[in-house]
Amino acid sequence: MDKKIVYSAIQPSGSLTIGNYIGALSNFGNLQEEYDCIYCIADMHAITMPQEPKDLRKNTLDVISLYLAAGLDPEKSILYIQSHVPQHTELGWVLNTISSLGQLQRMTQFKDKSQKSKEILAGILNYPVLMAADILLYQTSYVPVGEDQRQHIELTRDLAQKFNSRYSDTFTIPEMMTPKVGARIMSLQNPESKMSKSDSDVNSYILILDSEDDTRRKIKRAVTDSVGEIKYNDEQPGLKNLINIYSSFSGKSTDEIVEYYKNSNYGIFKEDLAEVVVEGLRPIRTKFKEIREDKEYLEKIYRDGAEKASYLANKTLRKVYKKVGFIGR
Ligand code: ATP
Ligand code: LTN
């Protein structure tokens, strides 16, 4: 690998939303020409929240199929499943020994998720340390993710710097990469909170794999406001979010969209938006169906991916083990 490394992962904790698509997945393919890209399915992260085993298996294969349907080319990028590469938990352990409890308890995702559960589990607290291990194992330069991951990337950088200064240069310090528009797509029912695949209200999100009818219906029902004018500002957060979605799928700037719809009502704007989203998702929805049925092809891809990823991960892990003073085998 001679180009800079791009690394990202998505959890198979549910079916992916257009938030995942706009904030992360849709940007992965474009990076393949310029960088050596590694894309993971973070099943070990997914089990930090309760998962039905059969759903986890299904969602894992769905995410790989979506990676491929979104244009990731296994000849150019490494695609693999996190639990197939044991070096992640091994480096994760070492990083836990230099992680500050206070810093982990301050992570907003930890606070949100632990508030929602009856019992606070250690996996949710240590989640960002495993994420740091994912990134640092591959000497990653850039991490394309949505805005909600900023704090985790900061923690990853802190841990890399801490290790490097304690033991000498070992890890590349990674940088976050976010899309200009769409780094934080909001819920269609509550524009104050992020669109999330684990939301209990199905109308709050559009899934990449939703039917065309459901996509149209959810957009029609999306919460707006009583202003009645198409403008892009924080006083109209529901509308602002819909304009962002329009912009991400059409490639038009938010200014262009506002100018075009300035004399229209919300109904017309929403109908057009539904069309833009349905058309934008049509290719990935069609390709997904073909790919998902080909079990042998999928298996070959994740097996090859795990082999390549393990080779690279092992190089970093050996260095780390040596530096901390473990005796080599
Ligand atoms: P959950 O909603 O189940 O907590 P998630 O969808 O936030 O999970 P992941 O599946 O791991 O978490 O996210 C995959 C990628 O999608 C990450 O890069 C994340 O930043 C991005 N992402 C998630 N939600 C959004 C959103 N609403 N807007 C933009 N990007 C998002
Ligand atoms: N925490 C991320 C998923 C994730 C990830 C990673 C992203 C796990 N490991 C490594 C980038 C790099 C999330 O919930 N969005």
Short mmCIF file of C-alpha atoms and ligand atoms in Angstrom, two decimals:
data_model
loop_
_atom_site.label_atom_id
_atom_site.label_comp_id
_atom_site.label_asym_id
_atom_site.label_seq_id
_atom_site.Cartn_x
_atom_site.Cartn_y
_atom_site.Cartn_z
CA MET A 1 0.00 0.00 0.00
CA ASP A 2 1.69 3.16 -1.14
CA LYS A 3 -1.06 5.77 -1.16
CA LYS A 4 -2.46 7.37 1.97
CA ILE A 5 -4.96 5.20 3.82
CA VAL A 6 -8.68 5.97 4.14
CA TYR A 7 -10.54 3.92 6.75
CA SER A 8 -14.17 3.83 7.78
CA ALA A 9 -16.74 1.46 9.26
CA ILE A 10 -20.48 1.14 9.63
CA GLN A 11 -22.24 -0.86 12.33
CA PRO A 12 -24.70 -3.54 11.21
CA SER A 13 -27.00 -2.48 14.04
CA GLY A 14 -30.03 -2.09 11.80
CA SER A 15 -30.90 -1.28 8.23
CA LEU A 16 -28.96 1.75 6.93
CA THR A 17 -30.70 5.13 6.64
CA ILE A 18 -30.17 7.90 4.12
CA GLY A 19 -28.26 9.61 6.98
CA ASN A 20 -25.69 6.82 6.84
CA TYR A 21 -25.73 7.07 3.06
CA ILE A 22 -25.27 10.83 2.78
CA GLY A 23 -22.93 11.23 5.76
CA ALA A 24 -20.72 8.25 5.01
CA LEU A 25 -21.41 5.54 2.42
CA SER A 26 -22.02 7.76 -0.62
CA ASN A 27 -18.57 9.30 -0.18
CA PHE A 28 -16.64 6.05 0.15
CA GLY A 29 -16.56 5.15 -3.56
CA ASN A 30 -15.09 8.44 -4.77
CA LEU A 31 -12.09 8.02 -2.51
CA GLN A 32 -10.99 4.74 -4.09
CA GLU A 33 -9.01 6.32 -6.93
CA GLU A 34 -6.91 8.63 -4.83
CA TYR A 35 -6.39 6.52 -1.69
CA ASP A 36 -5.97 2.97 -0.50
CA CYS A 37 -9.34 2.43 1.14
CA ILE A 38 -10.33 0.01 3.88
CA TYR A 39 -14.02 -0.35 4.78
CA CYS A 40 -15.16 -2.42 7.71
CA ILE A 41 -18.47 -3.74 8.99
CA ALA A 42 -18.27 -3.06 12.72
CA ASP A 43 -20.16 -6.05 14.13
CA MET A 44 -18.22 -5.90 17.40
CA HIS A 45 -19.40 -2.34 17.88
CA ALA A 46 -22.95 -3.36 17.04
CA ILE A 47 -23.16 -5.75 20.01
CA THR A 48 -22.62 -2.89 22.46
CA MET A 49 -26.40 -2.49 22.09
CA PRO A 50 -28.71 -5.54 22.28
CA GLN A 51 -28.88 -7.37 18.93
CA GLU A 52 -30.99 -10.31 17.88
CA PRO A 53 -28.34 -12.78 16.53
CA LYS A 54 -30.26 -13.62 13.35
CA ASP A 55 -30.83 -9.93 12.62
CA LEU A 56 -27.16 -9.17 13.21
CA ARG A 57 -26.19 -11.87 10.68
CA LYS A 58 -28.67 -10.52 8.14
CA ASN A 59 -27.68 -6.89 8.67
CA THR A 60 -23.99 -7.73 8.35
CA LEU A 61 -24.53 -9.29 4.91
CA ASP A 62 -26.83 -6.39 3.99
CA VAL A 63 -24.13 -3.85 4.82
CA ILE A 64 -21.48 -5.64 2.71
CA SER A 65 -23.98 -5.82 -0.15
CA LEU A 66 -24.71 -2.11 0.26
CA TYR A 67 -20.98 -1.33 0.20
CA LEU A 68 -20.74 -3.15 -3.13
CA ALA A 69 -23.99 -1.68 -4.48
CA ALA A 70 -22.73 1.81 -3.62
CA GLY A 71 -19.75 1.23 -5.90
CA LEU A 72 -17.02 -0.10 -3.63
CA ASP A 73 -14.76 -2.24 -5.74
CA PRO A 74 -13.10 -5.16 -3.92
CA GLU A 75 -10.22 -4.92 -6.40
CA LYS A 76 -9.49 -1.42 -5.18
CA SER A 77 -10.67 -1.42 -1.57
CA ILE A 78 -10.47 -3.88 1.30
CA LEU A 79 -13.94 -4.83 2.58
CA TYR A 80 -14.11 -6.98 5.69
CA ILE A 81 -16.01 -7.87 8.86
CA GLN A 82 -14.48 -6.62 12.10
CA SER A 83 -14.89 -9.87 14.09
CA HIS A 84 -12.82 -11.69 11.44
CA VAL A 85 -9.73 -9.68 12.37
CA PRO A 86 -8.83 -10.36 16.03
CA GLN A 87 -6.16 -7.64 16.08
CA HIS A 88 -8.93 -5.07 16.66
CA THR A 89 -9.72 -6.32 20.16
CA GLU A 90 -6.04 -6.97 20.87
CA LEU A 91 -5.02 -3.40 20.12
CA GLY A 92 -8.24 -2.23 21.78
CA TRP A 93 -7.07 -3.79 25.03
CA VAL A 94 -3.69 -2.06 24.90
CA LEU A 95 -5.37 1.26 24.19
CA ASN A 96 -7.79 0.73 27.11
CA THR A 97 -4.77 0.68 29.39
CA ILE A 98 -3.91 4.26 28.39
CA SER A 99 -7.50 5.60 28.15
CA SER A 100 -8.81 7.98 30.77
CA LEU A 101 -12.09 6.94 32.36
CA GLY A 102 -13.13 10.59 32.65
CA GLN A 103 -12.65 11.21 28.93
CA LEU A 104 -14.68 8.11 28.03
CA GLN A 105 -17.48 9.14 30.38
CA ARG A 106 -17.63 12.55 28.69
CA MET A 107 -18.40 11.12 25.22
CA THR A 108 -21.87 12.33 24.22
CA GLN A 109 -22.72 9.02 22.57
CA PHE A 110 -21.90 7.20 25.83
CA LYS A 111 -24.08 9.62 27.79
CA ASP A 112 -27.00 9.31 25.34
CA LYS A 113 -26.87 5.54 25.02
CA SER A 114 -26.35 4.83 28.71
CA GLN A 115 -29.24 7.12 29.64
CA LYS A 116 -31.50 5.07 27.39
CA SER A 117 -30.52 1.70 28.94
CA LYS A 118 -31.52 0.24 32.31
CA GLU A 119 -28.02 -1.01 32.98
CA ILE A 120 -24.84 0.80 31.92
CA LEU A 121 -22.64 -1.73 30.20
CA ALA A 122 -18.86 -1.46 29.94
CA GLY A 123 -18.96 -2.11 26.18
CA ILE A 124 -20.67 1.23 25.53
CA LEU A 125 -18.06 3.02 27.60
CA ASN A 126 -15.18 1.30 25.79
CA TYR A 127 -16.78 1.58 22.36
CA PRO A 128 -14.64 4.56 21.24
CA VAL A 129 -11.44 2.78 22.32
CA LEU A 130 -12.25 -0.11 19.98
CA MET A 131 -13.03 2.44 17.29
CA ALA A 132 -9.60 4.02 17.88
CA ALA A 133 -8.03 0.57 17.51
CA ASP A 134 -9.89 0.06 14.19
CA ILE A 135 -8.48 3.27 12.80
CA LEU A 136 -4.95 3.12 14.22
CA LEU A 137 -4.26 -0.50 13.18
CA TYR A 138 -4.12 0.54 9.54
CA GLN A 139 -2.00 3.71 9.84
CA THR A 140 -5.01 5.65 8.61
CA SER A 141 -4.67 9.24 7.38
CA TYR A 142 -8.35 10.03 6.72
CA VAL A 143 -11.62 8.82 8.23
CA PRO A 144 -14.79 9.69 6.23
CA VAL A 145 -17.64 9.83 8.79
CA GLY A 146 -20.64 11.92 9.74
CA GLU A 147 -20.41 14.82 12.19
CA ASP A 148 -21.60 12.66 15.13
CA GLN A 149 -18.23 10.90 15.14
CA ARG A 150 -16.11 14.03 15.73
CA GLN A 151 -15.54 13.37 19.44
CA HIS A 152 -14.54 9.77 18.76
CA ILE A 153 -11.99 10.86 16.18
CA GLU A 154 -10.58 13.39 18.65
CA LEU A 155 -10.20 10.59 21.20
CA THR A 156 -8.48 8.43 18.59
CA ARG A 157 -5.99 11.22 17.90
CA ASP A 158 -5.39 11.72 21.63
CA LEU A 159 -4.72 8.02 22.17
CA ALA A 160 -2.36 7.87 19.17
CA GLN A 161 -0.44 10.88 20.45
CA LYS A 162 -0.29 9.51 23.98
CA PHE A 163 1.06 6.17 22.78
CA ASN A 164 3.52 7.79 20.36
CA SER A 165 4.94 10.08 23.01
CA ARG A 166 5.16 7.36 25.63
CA TYR A 167 6.80 4.71 23.43
CA SER A 168 8.07 6.52 20.26
CA ASP A 169 6.34 7.08 16.91
CA THR A 170 4.03 4.16 16.13
CA PHE A 171 0.69 5.43 14.83
CA THR A 172 -0.24 7.85 12.06
CA ILE A 173 -2.44 10.62 13.49
CA PRO A 174 -5.74 10.40 11.55
CA GLU A 175 -7.94 13.26 10.36
CA MET A 176 -11.70 13.31 10.00
CA MET A 177 -13.31 13.86 6.57
CA THR A 178 -16.93 15.06 6.45
CA PRO A 179 -19.16 16.01 3.51
CA LYS A 180 -19.82 19.79 3.09
CA VAL A 181 -23.58 19.27 3.12
CA GLY A 182 -25.24 16.34 4.88
CA ALA A 183 -22.70 15.55 7.60
CA ARG A 184 -25.63 15.55 10.03
CA ILE A 185 -28.99 14.54 8.56
CA MET A 186 -31.75 15.04 11.11
CA SER A 187 -34.81 12.99 12.02
CA LEU A 188 -37.82 13.67 9.75
CA GLN A 189 -40.08 13.76 12.81
CA ASN A 190 -37.86 15.70 15.19
CA PRO A 191 -35.34 17.93 13.43
CA GLU A 192 -33.54 18.55 16.73
CA SER A 193 -32.18 15.00 16.81
CA LYS A 194 -30.03 13.03 14.38
CA MET A 195 -31.64 10.62 11.93
CA SER A 196 -30.83 7.25 13.44
CA LYS A 197 -31.45 3.68 12.33
CA SER A 198 -32.21 2.72 15.91
CA ASP A 199 -35.01 5.31 16.35
CA SER A 200 -38.28 3.68 17.46
CA ASP A 201 -40.34 5.86 15.07
CA VAL A 202 -40.06 4.43 11.54
CA ASN A 203 -41.27 7.73 10.09
CA SER A 204 -38.20 9.51 11.47
CA TYR A 205 -35.89 7.93 8.91
CA ILE A 206 -35.77 6.75 5.32
CA LEU A 207 -33.92 3.50 4.84
CA ILE A 208 -31.72 3.02 1.79
CA LEU A 209 -33.76 -0.14 1.21
CA ASP A 210 -37.22 1.33 1.86
CA SER A 211 -39.75 0.90 -0.94
CA GLU A 212 -40.43 3.86 -3.24
CA ASP A 213 -43.89 4.24 -1.72
CA ASP A 214 -42.54 4.34 1.83
CA THR A 215 -39.89 6.85 0.77
CA ARG A 216 -42.54 9.16 -0.71
CA ARG A 217 -44.88 8.72 2.23
CA LYS A 218 -42.19 9.50 4.83
CA ILE A 219 -41.14 12.66 2.99
CA LYS A 220 -44.75 13.80 2.72
CA ARG A 221 -45.16 13.35 6.48
CA ALA A 222 -41.86 15.04 7.39
CA VAL A 223 -42.26 17.79 9.99
CA THR A 224 -41.83 21.35 8.68
CA ASP A 225 -43.19 24.60 10.18
CA SER A 226 -45.95 27.16 9.84
CA VAL A 227 -43.82 29.86 8.15
CA GLY A 228 -44.91 28.65 4.73
CA GLU A 229 -41.92 30.04 2.83
CA ILE A 230 -39.01 28.05 1.40
CA LYS A 231 -35.91 29.46 3.10
CA TYR A 232 -32.74 27.89 4.46
CA ASN A 233 -32.21 28.90 8.08
CA ASP A 234 -32.07 27.62 11.64
CA GLU A 235 -35.57 28.90 12.46
CA GLN A 236 -36.96 26.32 10.01
CA PRO A 237 -34.90 23.26 11.00
CA GLY A 238 -37.21 20.65 9.44
CA LEU A 239 -37.16 22.41 6.09
CA LYS A 240 -33.42 23.06 6.33
CA ASN A 241 -32.87 19.33 6.78
CA LEU A 242 -35.04 18.53 3.73
CA ILE A 243 -33.10 21.07 1.65
CA ASN A 244 -29.85 19.40 2.77
CA ILE A 245 -31.19 16.02 1.67
CA TYR A 246 -32.25 17.51 -1.67
CA SER A 247 -28.83 19.07 -2.11
CA SER A 248 -26.98 15.83 -1.31
CA PHE A 249 -28.99 13.76 -3.78
CA SER A 250 -29.15 16.32 -6.59
CA GLY A 251 -25.71 17.92 -6.33
CA LYS A 252 -27.42 21.36 -6.42
CA SER A 253 -26.35 23.93 -3.85
CA THR A 254 -28.77 24.91 -1.07
CA ASP A 255 -28.87 28.47 -2.55
CA GLU A 256 -29.89 27.14 -5.96
CA ILE A 257 -32.64 25.04 -4.39
CA VAL A 258 -34.05 27.96 -2.37
CA GLU A 259 -33.98 30.22 -5.44
CA TYR A 260 -35.81 27.62 -7.54
CA TYR A 261 -38.56 26.98 -4.95
CA LYS A 262 -38.92 30.49 -3.56
CA ASN A 263 -42.46 30.84 -4.94
CA SER A 264 -43.55 27.25 -4.28
CA ASN A 265 -45.31 25.71 -1.33
CA TYR A 266 -44.00 22.88 0.89
CA GLY A 267 -46.21 20.30 -0.86
CA ILE A 268 -44.61 20.89 -4.27
CA PHE A 269 -41.12 21.01 -2.80
CA LYS A 270 -41.71 17.72 -0.95
CA GLU A 271 -43.05 15.99 -4.08
CA ASP A 272 -39.95 16.98 -6.01
CA LEU A 273 -37.70 15.99 -3.13
CA ALA A 274 -39.32 12.54 -3.01
CA GLU A 275 -38.60 12.18 -6.74
CA VAL A 276 -34.96 13.24 -6.29
CA VAL A 277 -34.46 10.75 -3.43
CA VAL A 278 -36.23 7.88 -5.21
CA GLU A 279 -34.20 8.48 -8.39
CA GLY A 280 -30.98 8.94 -6.41
CA LEU A 281 -31.45 5.62 -4.60
CA ARG A 282 -32.73 3.63 -7.58
CA PRO A 283 -29.31 2.38 -8.80
CA ILE A 284 -28.16 1.22 -5.35
CA ARG A 285 -31.54 -0.39 -4.62
CA THR A 286 -31.41 -2.34 -7.89
CA LYS A 287 -27.79 -3.45 -7.54
CA PHE A 288 -28.33 -4.44 -3.91
CA LYS A 289 -30.94 -7.03 -4.85
CA GLU A 290 -28.61 -8.76 -7.34
CA ILE A 291 -25.59 -8.77 -5.05
CA ARG A 292 -27.39 -9.83 -1.87
CA GLU A 293 -28.60 -13.07 -3.48
CA ASP A 294 -25.09 -14.20 -4.43
CA LYS A 295 -23.94 -15.71 -1.11
CA GLU A 296 -20.78 -17.26 -2.60
CA TYR A 297 -19.64 -13.99 -4.08
CA LEU A 298 -20.20 -12.19 -0.77
CA GLU A 299 -18.34 -14.87 1.13
CA LYS A 300 -15.37 -14.63 -1.18
CA ILE A 301 -15.24 -10.88 -0.72
CA TYR A 302 -15.31 -10.86 3.06
CA ARG A 303 -12.84 -13.76 3.31
CA ASP A 304 -10.32 -12.10 0.99
CA GLY A 305 -10.89 -8.81 2.78
CA ALA A 306 -10.20 -10.33 6.21
CA GLU A 307 -6.99 -11.88 4.96
CA LYS A 308 -5.69 -8.58 3.58
CA ALA A 309 -6.83 -6.62 6.61
CA SER A 310 -5.25 -9.11 9.06
CA TYR A 311 -1.94 -8.87 7.28
CA LEU A 312 -1.86 -5.09 7.63
CA ALA A 313 -3.28 -5.07 11.16
CA ASN A 314 -0.71 -7.57 12.31
CA LYS A 315 2.17 -5.37 11.19
CA THR A 316 1.00 -2.58 13.49
CA LEU A 317 0.07 -4.88 16.36
CA ARG A 318 3.53 -6.54 16.37
CA LYS A 319 5.16 -3.12 16.68
CA VAL A 320 2.83 -2.18 19.52
CA TYR A 321 3.42 -5.42 21.43
CA LYS A 322 7.17 -5.03 21.10
CA LYS A 323 7.09 -1.43 22.30
CA VAL A 324 5.01 -2.16 25.39
CA GLY A 325 7.47 -4.92 26.35
CA PHE A 326 5.69 -8.15 25.44
CA ILE A 327 7.97 -11.06 24.52
CA GLY A 328 7.48 -12.05 20.87
CA ARG A 329 6.51 -15.59 19.88
P1 ATP B 1 -27.29 4.25 15.34
O1 ATP B 1 -28.23 5.20 14.67
O2 ATP B 1 -27.76 2.84 15.31
O3 ATP B 1 -26.78 4.72 16.64
P2 ATP B 1 -25.49 5.19 13.45
O4 ATP B 1 -26.27 5.05 12.20
O5 ATP B 1 -25.29 6.50 14.05
O6 ATP B 1 -26.05 4.16 14.48
P3 ATP B 1 -23.24 3.87 12.23
O7 ATP B 1 -24.05 2.89 11.50
O8 ATP B 1 -22.03 3.27 12.76
O9 ATP B 1 -24.04 4.59 13.37
O10 ATP B 1 -22.89 5.08 11.30
C1 ATP B 1 -22.23 4.88 10.11
C2 ATP B 1 -21.83 6.19 9.52
O11 ATP B 1 -22.98 6.98 9.21
C3 ATP B 1 -20.97 7.05 10.45
O12 ATP B 1 -19.94 7.63 9.66
C4 ATP B 1 -21.89 8.10 10.94
O13 ATP B 1 -21.23 9.31 11.25
C5 ATP B 1 -22.81 8.29 9.74
N1 ATP B 1 -24.12 8.79 10.15
C6 ATP B 1 -24.99 8.18 10.99
N2 ATP B 1 -26.11 8.90 11.13
C7 ATP B 1 -25.94 10.01 10.36
C8 ATP B 1 -26.75 11.16 10.09
N3 ATP B 1 -27.94 11.29 10.63
N4 ATP B 1 -26.27 12.11 9.26
C9 ATP B 1 -25.05 11.97 8.69
N5 ATP B 1 -24.23 10.91 8.91
C10 ATP B 1 -24.66 9.94 9.72
N1 LTN B 2 -18.56 4.43 15.63
C1 LTN B 2 -18.93 4.50 14.27
C2 LTN B 2 -18.71 3.22 13.52
C3 LTN B 2 -17.26 2.87 13.51
C4 LTN B 2 -16.23 3.57 12.80
C5 LTN B 2 -15.02 2.88 13.11
C6 LTN B 2 -16.21 4.67 11.96
C7 LTN B 2 -16.67 1.84 14.18
N2 LTN B 2 -15.33 1.86 13.93
C8 LTN B 2 -13.80 3.30 12.57
C9 LTN B 2 -14.99 5.07 11.43
C10 LTN B 2 -13.81 4.41 11.74
C11 LTN B 2 -20.38 4.93 14.24
O1 LTN B 2 -21.14 4.58 15.09
N3 LTN B 2 -20.76 5.68 13.33
#
